[in-house]
GROMACS .gro file of C-alpha atoms in nm:
model
  311
    1MET     CA    1 -26.997 -19.431  -0.402
    2THR     CA    2 -27.130 -19.412  -0.040
    3MET     CA    3 -27.183 -19.751   0.148
    4HIS     CA    4 -27.408 -19.866   0.405
    5SER     CA    5 -27.219 -19.964   0.762
    6THR     CA    6 -27.399 -20.268   0.755
    7LEU     CA    7 -27.185 -20.450   0.473
    8GLU     CA    8 -27.030 -20.737   0.649
    9GLY     CA    9 -26.657 -20.882   0.532
   10LEU     CA   10 -26.355 -20.724   0.307
   11GLY     CA   11 -26.373 -20.616  -0.066
   12VAL     CA   12 -26.022 -20.631  -0.169
   13ASP     CA   13 -25.943 -20.454  -0.511
   14VAL     CA   14 -25.601 -20.604  -0.669
   15ALA     CA   15 -25.265 -20.416  -0.813
   16LYS     CA   16 -24.943 -20.557  -0.872
   17GLU     CA   17 -24.805 -20.283  -0.657
   18TRP     CA   18 -25.086 -20.261  -0.370
   19LEU     CA   19 -25.388 -20.345  -0.247
   20ASP     CA   20 -25.731 -20.126  -0.177
   21ILE     CA   21 -25.918 -20.308   0.097
   22PHE     CA   22 -26.306 -20.196   0.206
   23ASN     CA   23 -26.405 -20.297   0.546
   24GLY     CA   24 -26.728 -20.137   0.534
   25CYS     CA   25 -26.650 -19.814   0.654
   26VAL     CA   26 -26.267 -19.718   0.499
   27VAL     CA   27 -26.054 -19.771   0.236
   28VAL     CA   28 -25.691 -19.865   0.333
   29ARG     CA   29 -25.439 -19.939   0.117
   30ILE     CA   30 -25.128 -20.179   0.155
   31ASP     CA   31 -24.854 -20.288  -0.006
   32ASN     CA   32 -24.885 -20.588  -0.198
   33THR     CA   33 -24.620 -20.776  -0.042
   34ALA     CA   34 -24.619 -21.102   0.210
   35LYS     CA   35 -24.512 -20.881   0.524
   36ALA     CA   36 -24.760 -20.610   0.436
   37ILE     CA   37 -25.040 -20.858   0.391
   38ARG     CA   38 -24.955 -21.050   0.696
   39ALA     CA   39 -24.958 -20.723   0.940
   40TYR     CA   40 -25.301 -20.629   0.818
   41LEU     CA   41 -25.466 -20.991   0.832
   42LYS     CA   42 -25.325 -20.987   1.206
   43SER     CA   43 -25.570 -20.722   1.263
   44LEU     CA   44 -25.850 -20.889   1.159
   45ALA     CA   45 -26.154 -21.118   1.318
   46SER     CA   46 -26.096 -21.471   1.234
   47ASN     CA   47 -26.297 -21.623   0.946
   48MET     CA   48 -26.428 -21.286   0.738
   49PRO     CA   49 -26.568 -21.343   0.389
   50ILE     CA   50 -26.359 -21.155   0.149
   51ALA     CA   51 -26.449 -21.104  -0.207
   52VAL     CA   52 -26.120 -21.032  -0.395
   53GLU     CA   53 -26.068 -20.913  -0.760
   54ALA     CA   54 -25.934 -21.207  -0.971
   55THR     CA   55 -25.611 -21.071  -1.158
   56ASN     CA   56 -25.328 -21.233  -1.375
   57SER     CA   57 -25.144 -21.352  -1.062
   58TYR     CA   58 -25.119 -21.026  -0.864
   59HIS     CA   59 -25.399 -21.157  -0.616
   60GLU     CA   60 -25.237 -21.481  -0.505
   61GLU     CA   61 -25.049 -21.387  -0.238
   62PHE     CA   62 -25.306 -21.227  -0.053
   63VAL     CA   63 -25.559 -21.516  -0.104
   64HIS     CA   64 -25.322 -21.767   0.025
   65LEU     CA   65 -25.242 -21.555   0.341
   66ALA     CA   66 -25.605 -21.509   0.413
   67LEU     CA   67 -25.674 -21.869   0.344
   68ALA     CA   68 -25.393 -22.005   0.579
   69THR     CA   69 -25.506 -21.762   0.853
   70GLY     CA   70 -25.899 -21.885   0.827
   71HIS     CA   71 -26.098 -21.651   0.630
   72THR     CA   72 -26.292 -21.744   0.326
   73ILE     CA   73 -26.228 -21.613  -0.023
   74TYR     CA   74 -26.464 -21.532  -0.311
   75LEU     CA   75 -26.278 -21.467  -0.629
   76VAL     CA   76 -26.444 -21.200  -0.849
   77ASP     CA   77 -26.352 -21.161  -1.210
   78ALA     CA   78 -26.302 -20.842  -1.339
   79CYS     CA   79 -26.571 -20.865  -1.609
   80LYS     CA   80 -26.852 -20.966  -1.324
   81VAL     CA   81 -26.780 -20.648  -1.174
   82ALA     CA   82 -26.776 -20.412  -1.453
   83ARG     CA   83 -27.130 -20.532  -1.488
   84TYR     CA   84 -27.196 -20.537  -1.149
   85ARG     CA   85 -27.117 -20.156  -1.184
   86GLU     CA   86 -27.331 -20.107  -1.476
   87ALA     CA   87 -27.622 -20.275  -1.292
   88VAL     CA   88 -27.635 -20.069  -1.005
   89GLY     CA   89 -27.581 -19.792  -1.165
   90VAL     CA   90 -27.217 -19.675  -0.985
   91ARG     CA   91 -27.024 -19.456  -1.235
   92ILE     CA   92 -26.695 -19.381  -1.015
   93LYS     CA   93 -26.425 -19.620  -1.168
   94THR     CA   94 -26.129 -19.625  -0.905
   95ASP     CA   95 -25.929 -19.889  -0.714
   96GLY     CA   96 -26.097 -19.750  -0.382
   97ALA     CA   97 -26.461 -19.770  -0.540
   98ASP     CA   98 -26.406 -20.090  -0.680
   99ALA     CA   99 -26.321 -20.231  -0.369
  100GLN     CA  100 -26.656 -20.069  -0.208
  101LEU     CA  101 -26.828 -20.248  -0.510
  102LEU     CA  102 -26.669 -20.574  -0.441
  103LEU     CA  103 -26.779 -20.555  -0.073
  104ARG     CA  104 -27.152 -20.478  -0.191
  105TYR     CA  105 -27.137 -20.770  -0.464
  106LEU     CA  106 -27.055 -21.024  -0.182
  107ASN     CA  107 -27.314 -20.911   0.055
  108ALA     CA  108 -27.566 -20.884  -0.217
  109GLU     CA  109 -27.471 -21.205  -0.379
  110ILE     CA  110 -27.268 -21.427  -0.127
  111ALA     CA  111 -27.559 -21.709  -0.108
  112HIS     CA  112 -27.507 -21.803  -0.465
  113LEU     CA  113 -27.125 -21.783  -0.449
  114ARG     CA  114 -26.921 -22.061  -0.411
  115PRO     CA  115 -26.592 -22.004  -0.182
  116TYR     CA  116 -26.252 -22.049  -0.356
  117GLN     CA  117 -26.060 -22.317  -0.236
  118LEU     CA  118 -25.641 -22.367  -0.295
  119PRO     CA  119 -25.588 -22.655  -0.616
  120PRO     CA  120 -25.377 -22.895  -0.564
  121LYS     CA  121 -25.012 -22.834  -0.603
  122ALA     CA  122 -25.041 -23.053  -0.947
  123VAL     CA  123 -25.318 -22.919  -1.080
  124LYS     CA  124 -25.137 -22.551  -1.041
  125ARG     CA  125 -24.855 -22.661  -1.199
  126MET     CA  126 -25.046 -22.791  -1.491
  127MET     CA  127 -25.297 -22.497  -1.521
  128THR     CA  128 -24.911 -22.257  -1.520
  129LEU     CA  129 -24.811 -22.454  -1.796
  130LEU     CA  130 -25.133 -22.434  -2.031
  131ARG     CA  131 -25.099 -22.058  -1.947
  132ALA     CA  132 -24.787 -22.012  -2.074
  133ARG     CA  133 -24.857 -22.252  -2.374
  134ALA     CA  134 -25.164 -22.009  -2.432
  135LYS     CA  135 -24.957 -21.704  -2.462
  136LEU     CA  136 -24.712 -21.853  -2.654
  137THR     CA  137 -24.945 -21.999  -2.940
  138HIS     CA  138 -25.101 -21.677  -2.943
  139SER     CA  139 -24.817 -21.491  -2.952
  140LYS     CA  140 -24.655 -21.692  -3.246
  141ALA     CA  141 -24.953 -21.614  -3.428
  142ALA     CA  142 -24.970 -21.237  -3.390
  143LEU     CA  143 -24.624 -21.236  -3.494
  144LYS     CA  144 -24.693 -21.465  -3.792
  145LEU     CA  145 -24.941 -21.224  -3.882
  146SER     CA  146 -24.749 -20.911  -3.846
  147LEU     CA  147 -24.469 -21.035  -4.041
  148ALA     CA  148 -24.617 -21.198  -4.333
  149GLY     CA  149 -24.497 -21.083  -4.673
  150ILE     CA  150 -24.181 -20.906  -4.528
  151GLY     CA  151 -23.929 -21.151  -4.726
  152GLU     CA  152 -23.611 -20.994  -4.659
  153ILE     CA  153 -23.647 -21.110  -4.298
  154ALA     CA  154 -23.742 -21.478  -4.409
  155GLN     CA  155 -23.456 -21.667  -4.224
  156THR     CA  156 -23.469 -21.462  -3.894
  157ARG     CA  157 -23.857 -21.492  -3.891
  158ASN     CA  158 -23.800 -21.877  -3.927
  159ALA     CA  159 -23.561 -21.958  -3.662
  160LEU     CA  160 -23.807 -21.717  -3.457
  161PHE     CA  161 -24.089 -21.946  -3.490
  162ALA     CA  162 -23.890 -22.260  -3.482
  163ARG     CA  163 -23.798 -22.100  -3.117
  164PHE     CA  164 -24.175 -22.080  -3.028
  165ASP     CA  165 -24.221 -22.429  -3.182
  166HIS     CA  166 -23.960 -22.547  -2.932
  167ALA     CA  167 -24.091 -22.371  -2.623
  168ILE     CA  168 -24.443 -22.520  -2.697
  169ALA     CA  169 -24.302 -22.901  -2.753
  170VAL     CA  170 -24.084 -22.844  -2.406
  171ILE     CA  171 -24.438 -22.752  -2.255
  172ASP     CA  172 -24.656 -23.042  -2.401
  173LYS     CA  173 -24.368 -23.264  -2.278
  174LYS     CA  174 -24.380 -23.103  -1.911
  175LEU     CA  175 -24.755 -23.118  -1.876
  176VAL     CA  176 -24.779 -23.528  -1.957
  177GLU     CA  177 -24.458 -23.549  -1.696
  178CYS     CA  178 -24.707 -23.337  -1.447
  179VAL     CA  179 -24.970 -23.568  -1.508
  180LYS     CA  180 -24.802 -23.878  -1.448
  181GLN     CA  181 -24.633 -23.713  -1.158
  182SER     CA  182 -24.947 -23.635  -1.008
  183GLY     CA  183 -25.131 -23.974  -1.007
  184TYR     CA  184 -25.382 -23.881  -1.267
  185ILE     CA  185 -25.235 -24.084  -1.483
  186ASP     CA  186 -25.556 -24.332  -1.494
  187ASP     CA  187 -25.753 -24.015  -1.566
  188TYR     CA  188 -25.541 -23.859  -1.850
  189ASN     CA  189 -25.590 -24.246  -2.027
  190ARG     CA  190 -25.984 -24.236  -1.990
  191CYS     CA  191 -25.982 -23.934  -2.163
  192LEU     CA  192 -25.748 -24.003  -2.444
  193THR     CA  193 -26.018 -24.296  -2.530
  194ILE     CA  194 -26.230 -24.022  -2.645
  195ASN     CA  195 -26.234 -23.947  -3.039
  196GLY     CA  196 -26.068 -23.628  -3.102
  197VAL     CA  197 -25.828 -23.569  -2.771
  198GLY     CA  198 -25.505 -23.555  -2.790
  199PRO     CA  199 -25.227 -23.582  -2.526
  200LEU     CA  200 -25.269 -23.200  -2.493
  201ASN     CA  201 -25.635 -23.189  -2.450
  202ALA     CA  202 -25.671 -23.487  -2.209
  203ALA     CA  203 -25.419 -23.292  -1.985
  204ALA     CA  204 -25.613 -22.964  -1.953
  205LEU     CA  205 -25.924 -23.184  -1.908
  206VAL     CA  206 -25.749 -23.378  -1.603
  207ALA     CA  207 -25.653 -23.026  -1.459
  208PHE     CA  208 -25.981 -22.860  -1.491
  209TYR     CA  209 -26.191 -23.152  -1.345
  210HIS     CA  210 -25.949 -23.164  -1.051
  211ARG     CA  211 -25.917 -22.778  -1.015
  212GLY     CA  212 -26.267 -22.778  -0.827
  213GLU     CA  213 -26.542 -23.018  -0.685
  214PHE     CA  214 -26.849 -23.057  -0.926
  215SER     CA  215 -27.161 -23.215  -0.825
  216LYS     CA  216 -27.260 -23.287  -1.226
  217ALA     CA  217 -27.154 -23.267  -1.584
  218ASP     CA  218 -27.357 -22.907  -1.637
  219SER     CA  219 -27.138 -22.789  -1.350
  220PHE     CA  220 -26.822 -22.879  -1.514
  221VAL     CA  221 -26.952 -22.766  -1.873
  222SER     CA  222 -27.073 -22.399  -1.685
  223PHE     CA  223 -26.693 -22.383  -1.488
  224MET     CA  224 -26.503 -22.371  -1.827
  225GLY     CA  225 -26.785 -22.132  -2.004
  226LEU     CA  226 -26.905 -22.353  -2.221
  227ASP     CA  227 -27.242 -22.330  -2.117
  228VAL     CA  228 -27.521 -22.115  -2.321
  229ARG     CA  229 -27.663 -21.785  -2.208
  230VAL     CA  230 -28.048 -21.775  -2.260
  231LYS     CA  231 -28.203 -21.422  -2.315
  232GLU     CA  232 -28.547 -21.460  -2.394
  233SER     CA  233 -28.859 -21.185  -2.260
  234GLY     CA  234 -29.228 -21.221  -2.384
  235ARG     CA  235 -29.193 -21.300  -2.771
  236TYR     CA  236 -28.838 -21.201  -2.809
  237ARG     CA  237 -28.589 -21.465  -2.851
  238GLY     CA  238 -28.250 -21.343  -2.796
  239LYS     CA  239 -27.956 -21.523  -2.986
  240ARG     CA  240 -27.792 -21.763  -2.780
  241LYS     CA  241 -27.404 -21.730  -2.706
  242LEU     CA  242 -27.154 -21.890  -2.503
  243THR     CA  243 -27.119 -21.732  -2.148
  244LYS     CA  244 -26.748 -21.756  -2.214
  245LYS     CA  245 -26.677 -21.763  -1.822
  246GLY     CA  246 -26.348 -21.891  -1.723
  247ASN     CA  247 -26.021 -21.981  -1.885
  248PRO     CA  248 -26.049 -21.933  -2.253
  249GLU     CA  249 -25.795 -22.155  -2.368
  250ILE     CA  250 -25.977 -22.458  -2.245
  251ARG     CA  251 -26.266 -22.370  -2.484
  252ARG     CA  252 -26.001 -22.329  -2.772
  253LEU     CA  253 -25.840 -22.694  -2.705
  254LEU     CA  254 -26.200 -22.884  -2.660
  255PHE     CA  255 -26.320 -22.688  -2.994
  256ASN     CA  256 -26.009 -22.819  -3.172
  257ALA     CA  257 -26.077 -23.160  -2.999
  258ALA     CA  258 -26.441 -23.132  -3.167
  259ARG     CA  259 -26.313 -23.042  -3.499
  260ALA     CA  260 -26.081 -23.325  -3.515
  261GLY     CA  261 -26.346 -23.573  -3.346
  262ALA     CA  262 -26.649 -23.452  -3.599
  263ARG     CA  263 -26.467 -23.672  -3.881
  264THR     CA  264 -26.474 -23.977  -3.665
  265GLU     CA  265 -26.698 -24.231  -3.625
  266GLN     CA  266 -26.781 -24.148  -3.292
  267TRP     CA  267 -26.897 -23.777  -3.342
  268LYS     CA  268 -26.962 -23.739  -3.681
  269PRO     CA  269 -27.330 -23.871  -3.694
  270TYR     CA  270 -27.421 -23.611  -3.407
  271TYR     CA  271 -27.215 -23.333  -3.575
  272ASP     CA  272 -27.392 -23.411  -3.869
  273ALA     CA  273 -27.749 -23.413  -3.751
  274LEU     CA  274 -27.665 -23.057  -3.594
  275ARG     CA  275 -27.590 -22.944  -3.935
  276GLU     CA  276 -27.896 -23.063  -4.080
  277ARG     CA  277 -28.068 -22.887  -3.794
  278GLY     CA  278 -27.912 -22.538  -3.945
  279LEU     CA  279 -27.644 -22.516  -3.700
  280THR     CA  280 -27.290 -22.338  -3.823
  281THR     CA  281 -26.998 -22.530  -3.847
  282THR     CA  282 -26.875 -22.346  -3.556
  283ALA     CA  283 -27.208 -22.395  -3.325
  284ALA     CA  284 -27.221 -22.765  -3.419
  285ALA     CA  285 -26.821 -22.784  -3.311
  286VAL     CA  286 -26.908 -22.639  -2.985
  287ALA     CA  287 -27.198 -22.837  -2.930
  288VAL     CA  288 -26.977 -23.131  -3.000
  289SER     CA  289 -26.684 -22.974  -2.757
  290ARG     CA  290 -26.971 -23.020  -2.471
  291LYS     CA  291 -27.063 -23.336  -2.534
  292ILE     CA  292 -26.662 -23.421  -2.507
  293ALA     CA  293 -26.655 -23.266  -2.192
  294LYS     CA  294 -26.950 -23.422  -2.059
  295LEU     CA  295 -26.792 -23.785  -2.184
  296ALA     CA  296 -26.486 -23.687  -1.997
  297PHE     CA  297 -26.645 -23.570  -1.675
  298ALA     CA  298 -26.852 -23.896  -1.643
  299LEU     CA  299 -26.536 -24.109  -1.704
  300MET     CA  300 -26.329 -23.916  -1.446
  301ARG     CA  301 -26.604 -23.912  -1.167
  302ASP     CA  302 -26.743 -24.277  -1.225
  303GLN     CA  303 -26.385 -24.405  -1.270
  304THR     CA  304 -26.476 -24.583  -1.595
  305GLU     CA  305 -26.352 -24.733  -1.913
  306TYR     CA  306 -26.494 -24.589  -2.205
  307GLN     CA  307 -26.674 -24.803  -2.495
  308GLN     CA  308 -26.622 -24.682  -2.835
  309ARG     CA  309 -26.989 -24.651  -2.922
  310MET     CA  310 -27.199 -24.429  -3.196
  311ALA     CA  311 -27.301 -24.093  -3.029
   0.00000   0.00000   0.00000
């Protein structure tokens, strides 16, 4: 892929064992270790804009060290890179080509991108716990489906699921402890006043709220991927769907909160009105989840107590 030498900054494609870095001229591969990263960062000018592919956790070492040395980081998820590749007609898919593409994307879109900021330690811990819980929940569901109907291992299967349940319960307890120790307990209690929101939902809302700085509720909703993508052109009106950006676990938790809340006095009139307009049960629950997110945002932003009322 041919690139222009006028591009400024770095594009960093991330793998478990190495990093491919494009500086506008050449692609350099270094080990994904603290020692190699520090050595490379010392060779750079100060305060460079750097686009880094967001991975499971393999990008974290580079991001932390680059921020510590005064550079500006822009995290770009793999899905966005893939769509940008299609949009600009790039056919090559290699680590080096992705590093070049990241820098090209950074230069084209930097005015619309938000620099990455390290989350508070308590929030990072809570996010780690939420990710671990999500993996356990999904693994348990997959195993249940795979092992269903095999009566010969019923006792072993039940013991296995009991271990899953124990691990999930331990994480739930750790989440609440982390909230209390972090100083976010007041926000946690505010979220608990919303019908449908339980301890797990409240902890997740607190973690995501304190993960970034949001100027308005719509930004908070968008950060969680609960905003709607609109496709319209001329007379064409495409089906509206969630953008599903960001963390899928928070959307799952809020969806569950909405389903529980839809049976309460607070949310049932709103949910029923949506159903009468023709929305499916899923679409109506998603709409309620957005309302819950916006209400939680307002309570935490304004540091106010919620007075129960009809939605």
